[in-house]
Structures are given as C-alpha cells and as structure tokens.
mmCIF file of C-alpha atoms in Angstrom:
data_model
loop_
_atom_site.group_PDB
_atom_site.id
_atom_site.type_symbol
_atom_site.label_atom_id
_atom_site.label_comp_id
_atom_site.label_asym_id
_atom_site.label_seq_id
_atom_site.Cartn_x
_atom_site.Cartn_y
_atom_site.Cartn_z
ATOM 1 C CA UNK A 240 93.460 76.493 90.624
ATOM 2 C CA UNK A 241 91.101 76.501 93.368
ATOM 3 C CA UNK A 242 93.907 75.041 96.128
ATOM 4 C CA UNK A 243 96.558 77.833 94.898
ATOM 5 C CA UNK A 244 94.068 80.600 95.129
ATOM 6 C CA UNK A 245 93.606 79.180 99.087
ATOM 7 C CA UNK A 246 97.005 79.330 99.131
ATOM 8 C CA UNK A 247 97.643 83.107 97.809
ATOM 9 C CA UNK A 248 95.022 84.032 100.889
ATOM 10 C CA UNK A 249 97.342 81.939 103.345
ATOM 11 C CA UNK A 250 100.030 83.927 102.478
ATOM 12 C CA UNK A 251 98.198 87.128 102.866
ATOM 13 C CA UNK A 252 96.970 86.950 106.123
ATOM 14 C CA UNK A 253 100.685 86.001 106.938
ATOM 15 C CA UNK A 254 101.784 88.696 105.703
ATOM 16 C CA UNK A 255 100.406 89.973 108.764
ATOM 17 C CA UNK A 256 98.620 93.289 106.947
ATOM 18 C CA UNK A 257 96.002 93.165 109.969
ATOM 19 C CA UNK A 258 98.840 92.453 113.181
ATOM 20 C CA UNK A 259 100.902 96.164 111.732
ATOM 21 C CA UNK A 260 98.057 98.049 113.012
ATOM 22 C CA UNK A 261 99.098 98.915 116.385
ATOM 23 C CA UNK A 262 102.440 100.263 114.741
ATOM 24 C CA UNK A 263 101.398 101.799 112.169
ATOM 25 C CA UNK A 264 98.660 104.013 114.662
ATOM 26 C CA UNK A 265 101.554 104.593 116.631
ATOM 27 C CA UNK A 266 103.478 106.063 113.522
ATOM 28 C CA UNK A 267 100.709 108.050 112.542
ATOM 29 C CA UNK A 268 100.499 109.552 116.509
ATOM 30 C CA UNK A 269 104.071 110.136 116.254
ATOM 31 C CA UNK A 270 104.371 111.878 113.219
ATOM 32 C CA UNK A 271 101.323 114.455 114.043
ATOM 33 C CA UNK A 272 103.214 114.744 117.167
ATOM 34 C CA UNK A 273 106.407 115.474 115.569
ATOM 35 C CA UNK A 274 104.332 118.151 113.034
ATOM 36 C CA UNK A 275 103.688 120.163 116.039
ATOM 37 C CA UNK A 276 99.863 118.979 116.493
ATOM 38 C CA UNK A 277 98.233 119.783 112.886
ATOM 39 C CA UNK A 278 95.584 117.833 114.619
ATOM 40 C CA UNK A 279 94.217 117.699 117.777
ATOM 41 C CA UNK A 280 94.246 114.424 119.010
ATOM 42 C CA UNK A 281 91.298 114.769 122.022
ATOM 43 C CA UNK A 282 88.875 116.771 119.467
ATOM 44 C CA UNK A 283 86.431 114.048 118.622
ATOM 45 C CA UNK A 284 85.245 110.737 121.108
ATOM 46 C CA UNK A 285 84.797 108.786 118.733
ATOM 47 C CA UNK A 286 87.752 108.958 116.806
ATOM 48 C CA UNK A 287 90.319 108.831 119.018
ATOM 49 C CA UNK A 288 92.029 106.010 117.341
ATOM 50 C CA UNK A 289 93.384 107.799 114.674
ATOM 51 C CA UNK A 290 91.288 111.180 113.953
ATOM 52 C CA UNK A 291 94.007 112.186 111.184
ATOM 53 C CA UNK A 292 93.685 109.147 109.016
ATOM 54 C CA UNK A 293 89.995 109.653 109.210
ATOM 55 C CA UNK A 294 90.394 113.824 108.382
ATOM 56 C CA UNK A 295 92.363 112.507 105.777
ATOM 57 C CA UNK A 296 90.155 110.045 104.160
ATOM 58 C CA UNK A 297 86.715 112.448 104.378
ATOM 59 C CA UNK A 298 89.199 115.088 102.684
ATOM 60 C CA UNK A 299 89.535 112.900 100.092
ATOM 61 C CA UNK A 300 85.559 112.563 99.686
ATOM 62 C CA UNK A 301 85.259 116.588 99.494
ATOM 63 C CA UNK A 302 87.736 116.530 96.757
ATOM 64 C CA UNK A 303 84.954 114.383 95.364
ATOM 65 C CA UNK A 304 82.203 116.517 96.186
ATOM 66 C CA UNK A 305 84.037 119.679 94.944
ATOM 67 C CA UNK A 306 84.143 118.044 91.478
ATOM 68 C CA UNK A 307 81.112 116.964 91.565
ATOM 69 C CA UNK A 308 79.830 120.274 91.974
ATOM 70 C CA UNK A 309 81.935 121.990 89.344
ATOM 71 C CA UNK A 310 80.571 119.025 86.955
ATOM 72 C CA UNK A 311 77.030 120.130 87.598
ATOM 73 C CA UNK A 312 77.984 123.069 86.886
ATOM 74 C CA UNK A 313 79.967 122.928 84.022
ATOM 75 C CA UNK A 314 76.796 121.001 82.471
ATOM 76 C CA UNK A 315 74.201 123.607 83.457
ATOM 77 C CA UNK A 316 76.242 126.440 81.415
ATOM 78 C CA UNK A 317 76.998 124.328 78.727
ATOM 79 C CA UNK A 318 73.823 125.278 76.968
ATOM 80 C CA UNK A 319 73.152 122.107 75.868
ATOM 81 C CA UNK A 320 70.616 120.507 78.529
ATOM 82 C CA UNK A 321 67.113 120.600 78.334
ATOM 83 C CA UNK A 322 64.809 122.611 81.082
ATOM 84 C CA UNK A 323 63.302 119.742 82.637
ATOM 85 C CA UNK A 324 67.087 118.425 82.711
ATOM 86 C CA UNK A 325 68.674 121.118 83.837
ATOM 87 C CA UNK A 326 66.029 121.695 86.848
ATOM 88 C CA UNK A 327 67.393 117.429 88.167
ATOM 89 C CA UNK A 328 71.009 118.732 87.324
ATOM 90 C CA UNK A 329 70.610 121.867 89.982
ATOM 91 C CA UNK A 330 68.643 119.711 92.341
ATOM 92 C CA UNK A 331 71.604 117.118 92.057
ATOM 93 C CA UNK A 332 73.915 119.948 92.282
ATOM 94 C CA UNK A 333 72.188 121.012 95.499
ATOM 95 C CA UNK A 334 72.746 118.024 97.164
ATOM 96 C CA UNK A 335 76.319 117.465 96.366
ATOM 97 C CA UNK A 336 76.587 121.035 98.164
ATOM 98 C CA UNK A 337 75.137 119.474 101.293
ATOM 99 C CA UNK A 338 77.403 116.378 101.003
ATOM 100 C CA UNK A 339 80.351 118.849 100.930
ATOM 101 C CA UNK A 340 78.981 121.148 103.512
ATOM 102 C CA UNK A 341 78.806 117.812 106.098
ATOM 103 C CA UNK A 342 81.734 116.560 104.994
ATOM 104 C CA UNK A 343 83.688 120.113 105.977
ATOM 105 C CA UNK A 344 82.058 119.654 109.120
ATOM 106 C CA UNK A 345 83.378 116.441 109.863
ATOM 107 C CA UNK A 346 86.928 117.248 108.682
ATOM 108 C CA UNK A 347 86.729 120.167 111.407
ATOM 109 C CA UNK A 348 85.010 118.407 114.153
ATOM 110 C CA UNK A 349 88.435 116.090 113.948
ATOM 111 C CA UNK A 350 90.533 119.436 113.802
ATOM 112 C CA UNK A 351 91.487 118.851 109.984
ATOM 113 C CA UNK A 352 91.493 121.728 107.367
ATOM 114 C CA UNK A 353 89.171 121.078 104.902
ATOM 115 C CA UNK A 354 90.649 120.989 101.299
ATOM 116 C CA UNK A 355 89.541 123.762 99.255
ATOM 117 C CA UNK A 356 87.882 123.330 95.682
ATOM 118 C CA UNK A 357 90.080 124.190 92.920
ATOM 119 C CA UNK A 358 89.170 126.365 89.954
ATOM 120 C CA UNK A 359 85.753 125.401 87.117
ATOM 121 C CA UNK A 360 88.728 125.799 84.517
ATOM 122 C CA UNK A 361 91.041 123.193 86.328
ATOM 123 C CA UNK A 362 87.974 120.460 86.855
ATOM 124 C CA UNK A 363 86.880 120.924 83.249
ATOM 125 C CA UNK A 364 90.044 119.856 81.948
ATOM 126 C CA UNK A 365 90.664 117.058 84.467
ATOM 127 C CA UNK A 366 86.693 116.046 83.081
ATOM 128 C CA UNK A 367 87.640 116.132 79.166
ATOM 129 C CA UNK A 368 84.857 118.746 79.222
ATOM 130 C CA UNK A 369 85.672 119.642 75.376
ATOM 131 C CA UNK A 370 84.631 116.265 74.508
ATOM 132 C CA UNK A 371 81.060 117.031 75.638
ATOM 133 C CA UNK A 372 78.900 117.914 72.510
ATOM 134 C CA UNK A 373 75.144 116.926 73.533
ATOM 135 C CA UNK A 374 73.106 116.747 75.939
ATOM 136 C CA UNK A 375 73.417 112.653 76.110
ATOM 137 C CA UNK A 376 77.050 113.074 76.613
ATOM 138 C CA UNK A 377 76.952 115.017 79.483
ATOM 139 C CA UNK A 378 74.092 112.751 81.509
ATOM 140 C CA UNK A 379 76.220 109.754 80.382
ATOM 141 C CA UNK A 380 79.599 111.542 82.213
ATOM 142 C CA UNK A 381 77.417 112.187 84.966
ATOM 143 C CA UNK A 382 76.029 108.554 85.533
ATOM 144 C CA UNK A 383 80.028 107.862 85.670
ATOM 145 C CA UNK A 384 80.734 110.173 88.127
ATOM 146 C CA UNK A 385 77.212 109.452 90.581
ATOM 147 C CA UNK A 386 78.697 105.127 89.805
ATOM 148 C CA UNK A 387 81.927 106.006 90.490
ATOM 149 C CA UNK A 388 81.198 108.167 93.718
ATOM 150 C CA UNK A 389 78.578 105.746 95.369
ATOM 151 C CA UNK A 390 81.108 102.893 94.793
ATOM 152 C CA UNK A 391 83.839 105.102 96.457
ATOM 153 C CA UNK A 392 81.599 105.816 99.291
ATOM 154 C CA UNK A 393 81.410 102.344 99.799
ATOM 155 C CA UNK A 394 84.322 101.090 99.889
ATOM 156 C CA UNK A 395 86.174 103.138 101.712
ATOM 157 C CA UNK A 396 83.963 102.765 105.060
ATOM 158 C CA UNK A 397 85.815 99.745 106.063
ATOM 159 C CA UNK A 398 88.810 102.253 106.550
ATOM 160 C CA UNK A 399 87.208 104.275 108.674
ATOM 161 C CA UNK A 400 88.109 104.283 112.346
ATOM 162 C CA UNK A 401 84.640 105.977 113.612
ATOM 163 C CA UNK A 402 81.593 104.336 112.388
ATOM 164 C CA UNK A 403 79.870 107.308 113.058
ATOM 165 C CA UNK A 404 81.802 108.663 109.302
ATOM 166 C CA UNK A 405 81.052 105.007 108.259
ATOM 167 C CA UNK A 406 77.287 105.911 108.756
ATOM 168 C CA UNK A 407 77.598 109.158 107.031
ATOM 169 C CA UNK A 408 79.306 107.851 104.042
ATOM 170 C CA UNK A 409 77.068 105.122 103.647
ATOM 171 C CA UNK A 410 73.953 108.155 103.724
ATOM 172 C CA UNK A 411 76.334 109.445 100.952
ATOM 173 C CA UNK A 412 76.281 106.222 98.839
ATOM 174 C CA UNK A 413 72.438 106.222 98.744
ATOM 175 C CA UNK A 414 72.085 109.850 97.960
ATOM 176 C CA UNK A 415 74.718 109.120 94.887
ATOM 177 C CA UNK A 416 72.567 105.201 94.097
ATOM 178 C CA UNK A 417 69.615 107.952 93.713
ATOM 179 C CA UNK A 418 71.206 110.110 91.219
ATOM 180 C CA UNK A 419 72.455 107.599 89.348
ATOM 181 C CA UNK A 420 69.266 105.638 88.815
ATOM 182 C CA UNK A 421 67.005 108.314 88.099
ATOM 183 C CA UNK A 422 69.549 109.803 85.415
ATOM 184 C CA UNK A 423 69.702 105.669 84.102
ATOM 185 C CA UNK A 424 65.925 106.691 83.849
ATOM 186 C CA UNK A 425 66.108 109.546 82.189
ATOM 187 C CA UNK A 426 68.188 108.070 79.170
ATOM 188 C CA UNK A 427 66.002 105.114 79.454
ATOM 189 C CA UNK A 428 68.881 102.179 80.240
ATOM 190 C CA UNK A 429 67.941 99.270 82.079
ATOM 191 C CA UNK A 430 68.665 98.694 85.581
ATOM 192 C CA UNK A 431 71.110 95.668 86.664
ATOM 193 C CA UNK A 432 70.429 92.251 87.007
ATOM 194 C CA UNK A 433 71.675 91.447 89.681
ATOM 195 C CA UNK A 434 71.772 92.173 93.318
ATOM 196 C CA UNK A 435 74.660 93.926 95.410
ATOM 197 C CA UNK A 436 75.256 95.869 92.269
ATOM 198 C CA UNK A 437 77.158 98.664 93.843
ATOM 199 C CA UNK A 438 80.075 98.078 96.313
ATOM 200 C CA UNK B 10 111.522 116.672 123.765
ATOM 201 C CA UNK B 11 111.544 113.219 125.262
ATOM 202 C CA UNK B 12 108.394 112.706 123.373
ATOM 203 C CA UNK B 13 109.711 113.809 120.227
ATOM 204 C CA UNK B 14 113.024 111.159 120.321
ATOM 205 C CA UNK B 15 110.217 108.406 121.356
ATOM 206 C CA UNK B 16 108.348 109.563 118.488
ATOM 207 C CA UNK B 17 111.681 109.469 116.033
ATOM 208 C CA UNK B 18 112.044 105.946 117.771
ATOM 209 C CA UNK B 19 108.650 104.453 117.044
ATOM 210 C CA UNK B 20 108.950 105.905 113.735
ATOM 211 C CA UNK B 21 112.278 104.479 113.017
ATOM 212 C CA UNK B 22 110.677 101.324 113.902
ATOM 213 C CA UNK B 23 107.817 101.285 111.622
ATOM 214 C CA UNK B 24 110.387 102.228 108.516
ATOM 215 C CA UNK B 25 112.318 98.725 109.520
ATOM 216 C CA UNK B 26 108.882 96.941 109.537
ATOM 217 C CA UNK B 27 108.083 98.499 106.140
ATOM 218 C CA UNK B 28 110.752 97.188 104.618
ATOM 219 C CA UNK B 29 110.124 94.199 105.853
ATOM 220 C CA UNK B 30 106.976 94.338 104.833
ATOM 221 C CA UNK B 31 107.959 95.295 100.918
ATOM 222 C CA UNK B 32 110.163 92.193 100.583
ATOM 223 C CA UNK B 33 107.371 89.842 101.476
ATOM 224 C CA UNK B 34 104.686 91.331 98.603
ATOM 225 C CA UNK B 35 107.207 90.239 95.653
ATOM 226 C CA UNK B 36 104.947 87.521 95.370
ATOM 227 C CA UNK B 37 102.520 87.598 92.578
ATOM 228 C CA UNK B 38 99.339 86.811 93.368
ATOM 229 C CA UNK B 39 97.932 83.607 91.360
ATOM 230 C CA UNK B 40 94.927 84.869 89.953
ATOM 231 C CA UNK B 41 94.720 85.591 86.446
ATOM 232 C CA UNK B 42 93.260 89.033 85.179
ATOM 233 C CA UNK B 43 91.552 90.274 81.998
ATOM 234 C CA UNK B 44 92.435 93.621 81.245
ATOM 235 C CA UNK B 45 89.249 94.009 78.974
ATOM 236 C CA UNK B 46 86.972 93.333 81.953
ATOM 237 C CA UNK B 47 89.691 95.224 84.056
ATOM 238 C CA UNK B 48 89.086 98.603 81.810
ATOM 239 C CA UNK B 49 85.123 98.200 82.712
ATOM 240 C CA UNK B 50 85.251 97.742 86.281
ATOM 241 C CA UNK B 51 88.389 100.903 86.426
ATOM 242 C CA UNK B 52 85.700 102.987 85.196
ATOM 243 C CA UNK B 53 83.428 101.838 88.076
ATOM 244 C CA UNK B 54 85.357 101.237 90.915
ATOM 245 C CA UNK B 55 88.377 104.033 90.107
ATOM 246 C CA UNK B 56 86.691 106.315 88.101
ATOM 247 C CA UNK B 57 85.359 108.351 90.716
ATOM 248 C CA UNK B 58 88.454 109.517 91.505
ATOM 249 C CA UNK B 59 90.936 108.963 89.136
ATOM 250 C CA UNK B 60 91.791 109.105 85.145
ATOM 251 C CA UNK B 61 94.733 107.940 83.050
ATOM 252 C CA UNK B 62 95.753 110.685 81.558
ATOM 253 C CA UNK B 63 94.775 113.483 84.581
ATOM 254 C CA UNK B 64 94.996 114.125 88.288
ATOM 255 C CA UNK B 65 91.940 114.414 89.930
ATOM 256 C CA UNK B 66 90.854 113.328 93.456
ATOM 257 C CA UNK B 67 94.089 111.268 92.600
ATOM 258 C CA UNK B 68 96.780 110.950 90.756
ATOM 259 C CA UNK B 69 96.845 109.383 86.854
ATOM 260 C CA UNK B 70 97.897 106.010 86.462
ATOM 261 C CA UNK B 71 99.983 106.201 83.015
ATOM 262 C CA UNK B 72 102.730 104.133 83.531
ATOM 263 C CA UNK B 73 101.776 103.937 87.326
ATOM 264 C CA UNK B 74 102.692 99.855 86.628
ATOM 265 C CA UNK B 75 106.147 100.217 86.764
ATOM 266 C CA UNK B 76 107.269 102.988 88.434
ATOM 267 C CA UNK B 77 107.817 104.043 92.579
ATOM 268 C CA UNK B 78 105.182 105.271 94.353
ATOM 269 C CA UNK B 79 104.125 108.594 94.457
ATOM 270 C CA UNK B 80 106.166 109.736 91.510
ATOM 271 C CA UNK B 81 103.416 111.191 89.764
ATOM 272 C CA UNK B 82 104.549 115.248 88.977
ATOM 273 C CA UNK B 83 102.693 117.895 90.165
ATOM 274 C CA UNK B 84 100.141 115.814 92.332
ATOM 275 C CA UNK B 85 100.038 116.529 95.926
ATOM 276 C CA UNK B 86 100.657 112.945 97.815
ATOM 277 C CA UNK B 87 100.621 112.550 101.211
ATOM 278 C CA UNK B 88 103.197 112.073 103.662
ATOM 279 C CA UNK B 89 102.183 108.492 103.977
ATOM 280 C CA UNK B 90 102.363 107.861 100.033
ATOM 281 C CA UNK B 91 105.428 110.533 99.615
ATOM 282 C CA UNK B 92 107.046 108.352 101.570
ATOM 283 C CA UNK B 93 106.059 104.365 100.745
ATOM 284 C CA UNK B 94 109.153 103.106 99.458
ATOM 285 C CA UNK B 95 107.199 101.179 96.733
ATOM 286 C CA UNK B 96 107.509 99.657 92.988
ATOM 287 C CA UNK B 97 103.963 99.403 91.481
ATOM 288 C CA UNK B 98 103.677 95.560 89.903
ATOM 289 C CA UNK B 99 101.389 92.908 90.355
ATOM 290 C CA UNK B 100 102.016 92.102 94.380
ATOM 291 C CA UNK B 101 102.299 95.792 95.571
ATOM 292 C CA UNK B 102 99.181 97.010 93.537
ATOM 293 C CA UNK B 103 97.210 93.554 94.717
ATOM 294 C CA UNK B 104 98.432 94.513 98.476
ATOM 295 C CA UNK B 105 97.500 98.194 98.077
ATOM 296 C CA UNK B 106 94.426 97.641 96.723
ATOM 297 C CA UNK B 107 93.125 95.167 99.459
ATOM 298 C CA UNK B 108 93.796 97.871 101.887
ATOM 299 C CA UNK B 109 95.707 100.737 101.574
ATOM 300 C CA UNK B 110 96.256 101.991 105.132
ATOM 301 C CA UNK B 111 97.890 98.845 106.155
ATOM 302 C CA UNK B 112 100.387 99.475 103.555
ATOM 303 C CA UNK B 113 100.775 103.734 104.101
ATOM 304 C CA UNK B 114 99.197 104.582 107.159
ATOM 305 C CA UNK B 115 98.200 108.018 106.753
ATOM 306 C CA UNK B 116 97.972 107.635 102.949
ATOM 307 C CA UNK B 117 93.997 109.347 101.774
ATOM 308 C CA UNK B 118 92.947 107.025 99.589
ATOM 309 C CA UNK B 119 91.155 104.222 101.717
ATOM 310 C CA UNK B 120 89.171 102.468 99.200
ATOM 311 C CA UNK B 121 89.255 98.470 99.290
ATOM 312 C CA UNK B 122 88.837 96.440 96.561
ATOM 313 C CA UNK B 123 87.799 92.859 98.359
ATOM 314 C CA UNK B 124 87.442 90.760 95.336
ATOM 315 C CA UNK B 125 90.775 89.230 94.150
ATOM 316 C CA UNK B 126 89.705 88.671 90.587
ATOM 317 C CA UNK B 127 88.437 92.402 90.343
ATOM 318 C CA UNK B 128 91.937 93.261 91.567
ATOM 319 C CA UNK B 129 93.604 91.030 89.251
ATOM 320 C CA UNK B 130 91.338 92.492 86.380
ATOM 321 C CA UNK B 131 92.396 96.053 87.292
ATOM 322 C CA UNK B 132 95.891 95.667 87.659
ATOM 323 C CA UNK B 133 95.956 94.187 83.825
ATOM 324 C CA UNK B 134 94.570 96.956 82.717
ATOM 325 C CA UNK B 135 96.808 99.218 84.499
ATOM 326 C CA UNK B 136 100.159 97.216 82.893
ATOM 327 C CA UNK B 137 97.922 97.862 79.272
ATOM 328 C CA UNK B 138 98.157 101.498 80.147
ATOM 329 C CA UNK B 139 101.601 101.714 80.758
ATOM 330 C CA UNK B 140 105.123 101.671 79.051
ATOM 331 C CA UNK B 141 106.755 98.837 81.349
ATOM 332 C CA UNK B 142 103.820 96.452 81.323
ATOM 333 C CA UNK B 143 103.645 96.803 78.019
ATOM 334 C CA UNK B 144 107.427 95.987 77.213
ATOM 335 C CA UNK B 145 107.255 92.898 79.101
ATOM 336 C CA UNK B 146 104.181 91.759 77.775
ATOM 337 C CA UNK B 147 106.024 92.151 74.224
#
C-alpha cells in the first residue's frame, strides 16, 4: 500500500501539473488580450503574473462574503434569536461587510469588476432557510458557514499569484476562526483536539 | 492584429496540451476513500461554497461524478471551466482538486485540497450523490 501510494505521487508530478504553468499564463494573457483588455494588465505591481486569475479568485471570495452577509441577515429577521445573540450576529455581520468592502477593493485595484450580491430571496433558498425553526438551528448553519469560509480562505492562498492577497486572505481566515469559536462557545461545544484544525 | 493571430496561436497550443493533458489523468488514483468520512469533511472543506442540491458560490454537485464539466444549468462558469473538455471520475476530480488552475487556468475556484486521502474521501461521496456512481457501484 505504502509503495503504490509513492507511486500514484510519481506519476503526478509527471504529469507535469507544475511545468504547464508558463503556458497556461500565456493562455490566460492571450485570451484577455483577445477579449479586448477586460483587464488591465499593468494595473497592479504585484500581480503582474496573472492579475485576472487573481480578480477571479477574490471574486469568488465576495460571492462568499455576499452570502455571508445575507445569512446574517436572514437570521437577524427571523425573529427567532435572542438579544444578546442577535447583538454577536450584527457585529459578525459588520465584519463580513468589511471583508467584502476590501475584497471589492482588491478586485478593482487589479481592474476586475466586482461581482454583485444577488437578491436575500435567492440566498435564502440556496441556504434551505425554511428549514430553520430555532434559534440553535440558525447558530449551528452559521458555525458551517464561518468553518466552511475560514477553510476556503485557506486553501485557496496557495493559488494566489500576489502574496500580498495571500496575506489578506489569511487576515480573512482568522477573522472567520473568531466567529466560529466564539459561536462554538455560545452553544457550549467543545473545541478540537487537535492542532492545525483548520486548513 | 499580429498580436491577436499570436494570441489564437498560443491558444491553439495550450488546447493540444490539454488534451494531452486529459488522456494522462485516466488513471485512478490508488487510495481508497470512505464516503461516510467523505460527507463530513464536504461539509467542511466544500461547504463554504457549494451544496448538492443548489448553486451557490458554485455550482451543485448532483451527479457532478459522471458528467462533463461545467454542465451544470443555469450556473455561470467561467471561460476556463466552460471550456475544460472534462469527464468528472475518480482521476479528473483527484487532479482538479489538487489544484485547479493547473487544470483550467482562469477557472475561480482555486481551492486545494493537499491531502490525498481527504480527496479520495470526497470524491466517494460525490459518486454516493450521483446517478452514475451509483449505477456502477450496483
């Protein structure tokens, strides 16, 4: 078992995934190129390796926020959260708008368009709001969502091309490790075990 | 105008390399998965942004196992994934999944999964949760 699973990795790096990188910048260059510019190449320092997989891959991280939001907001007029709750959920709803406000920013400093939110209506259905009857079901959705985002932060900096974004999404990971332990508080689970829990 | 037919050249190029590149991830990787664990771990490593049954940041994976790459209706893919002349089964989603630029430059989704036997756990789940994994596990 152990020899073949050497093996499988052989193969892998022969597959060559990491020698198609100068061709597949050069296909990315070529095909903003051919779009007539959507992005402008000389924008950012940084990033000039390839700023439109990078706008790209912070869009996707709005599209995160922008839920994120409408979830916080969905559970604050759901009538079903506590005062003391619902004053964490707007503070945690605060700082999901900054997230998203730095995270236009970014798209735009590499000449991306930002991707707009879409409508509370759409996001509660992609959520399964209906199935939210209690308070405890909505803080256990959202200790989903604030897992599920820090983990996404994470491990999508290795794509990055500017580690300056890597930086910023690993500021985003902690904010998201913060929410996510003090609402594992708040319903009084246990923390993990072990270490390098997130990732 | 030069540009542009150096462009259409380089790009030409890179479409040979893909498929290139697809014939060589037939192979299965030799890990075995549990979907049971692989459910778990979906939740924590996918679930930010996707579902099985909805589009979110992306697209559901019903019956992704099984079926060409960005076929999912009404979810906006991108160029890069539009265009990834790919059928999802254990090698492509192992491939994709340690790094999904390599395989669609351009593509938005850029998380990596680096452990294999998280991979291998996800991508049973994913033939659990659709129609063609299902019929040849049967």
């Amino acid at each position: 078992m152990h020899s073949q699973q050497i093996l499988s990795k052989e193969k892998v790096s022969r597959r060559g995934f990491m020698g198609r990188g100068t061709t597949a910048t050069l296909s990315v260059a070529g095909l903003s190129v051919l779009s007539g510019g959507a992005f402008s190449m000389a924008s950012r320092k940084g990033a000039k390796e390839d700023p439109a997989a990078d706008a790209g891959l912070i869009n996707t991280a709005l599209s995160l926020e922008h839920e994120g939001i409408a979830a916080y907001q969905i559970a604050a007029e759901s009538g079903f959260l506590d005062d003391a709750v619902l004053q964490v959920g707007i503070l945690f709803q605060s700082h999901h708008k900054g997230h998203r406000d730095e995270l236009i920013k970014s798209v735009r400093e590499l000449g991306g368009i930002p991707v707009e939110a879409k409508s509370i209506g759409e996001y509660a259905t992609a959520l399964g709001a209906d199935q939210l009857k209690s308070q405890a079901d909505i803080l256990q959705l959202a200790i989903g969502l604030e897992l599920g985002a820090a983990n996404a932060y994470l491990g999508v900096i290795p794509s990055l091309n500017d580690q300056e974004y890597g930086h910023l999404f690993a500021r985003l990971a902690a904010d998201e490790a913060m929410h996510w332990t003090a609402l594992k508080g708040a319903v009084g689970e246990a923390l993990p075990q072990n270490a390098l829990y997130f990732g | 105008m030069i540009l542009t037919i150096l462009c259409a050249a380089a790009l030409a190029g890179a479409a040979a390399e893909d498929r290139q590149q697809i014939a060589v991830m037939q192979e299965t990787p030799a890990i075995e998965g549990d979907a049971g664990r692989g459910e778990a771990l979906y939740q924590r490593r996918c679930g930010a942004c996707h579902s099985i049954d909805q589009n979110r940041v992306g697209p559901m994976h019903r019956n992704t196992y099984g079926s060409k790459a960005g076929s999912v209706e009404n979810f906006a893919y991108s160029k890069a994934l539009d265009e990834l002349d790919v059928v999802w089964n254990e090698a492509s989603l192992d491939a994709w999944l340690q790094n999904p630029s390599a395989m669609a430059p351009g593509t938005r989704m850029g998380f990596r999964l680096t452990d294999e036997q998280e991979r291998a756990d996800i991508i049973a789940y994913l033939r659990t949760v659709s129609e063609q994994g299902e019929a040849e596990t049967n």
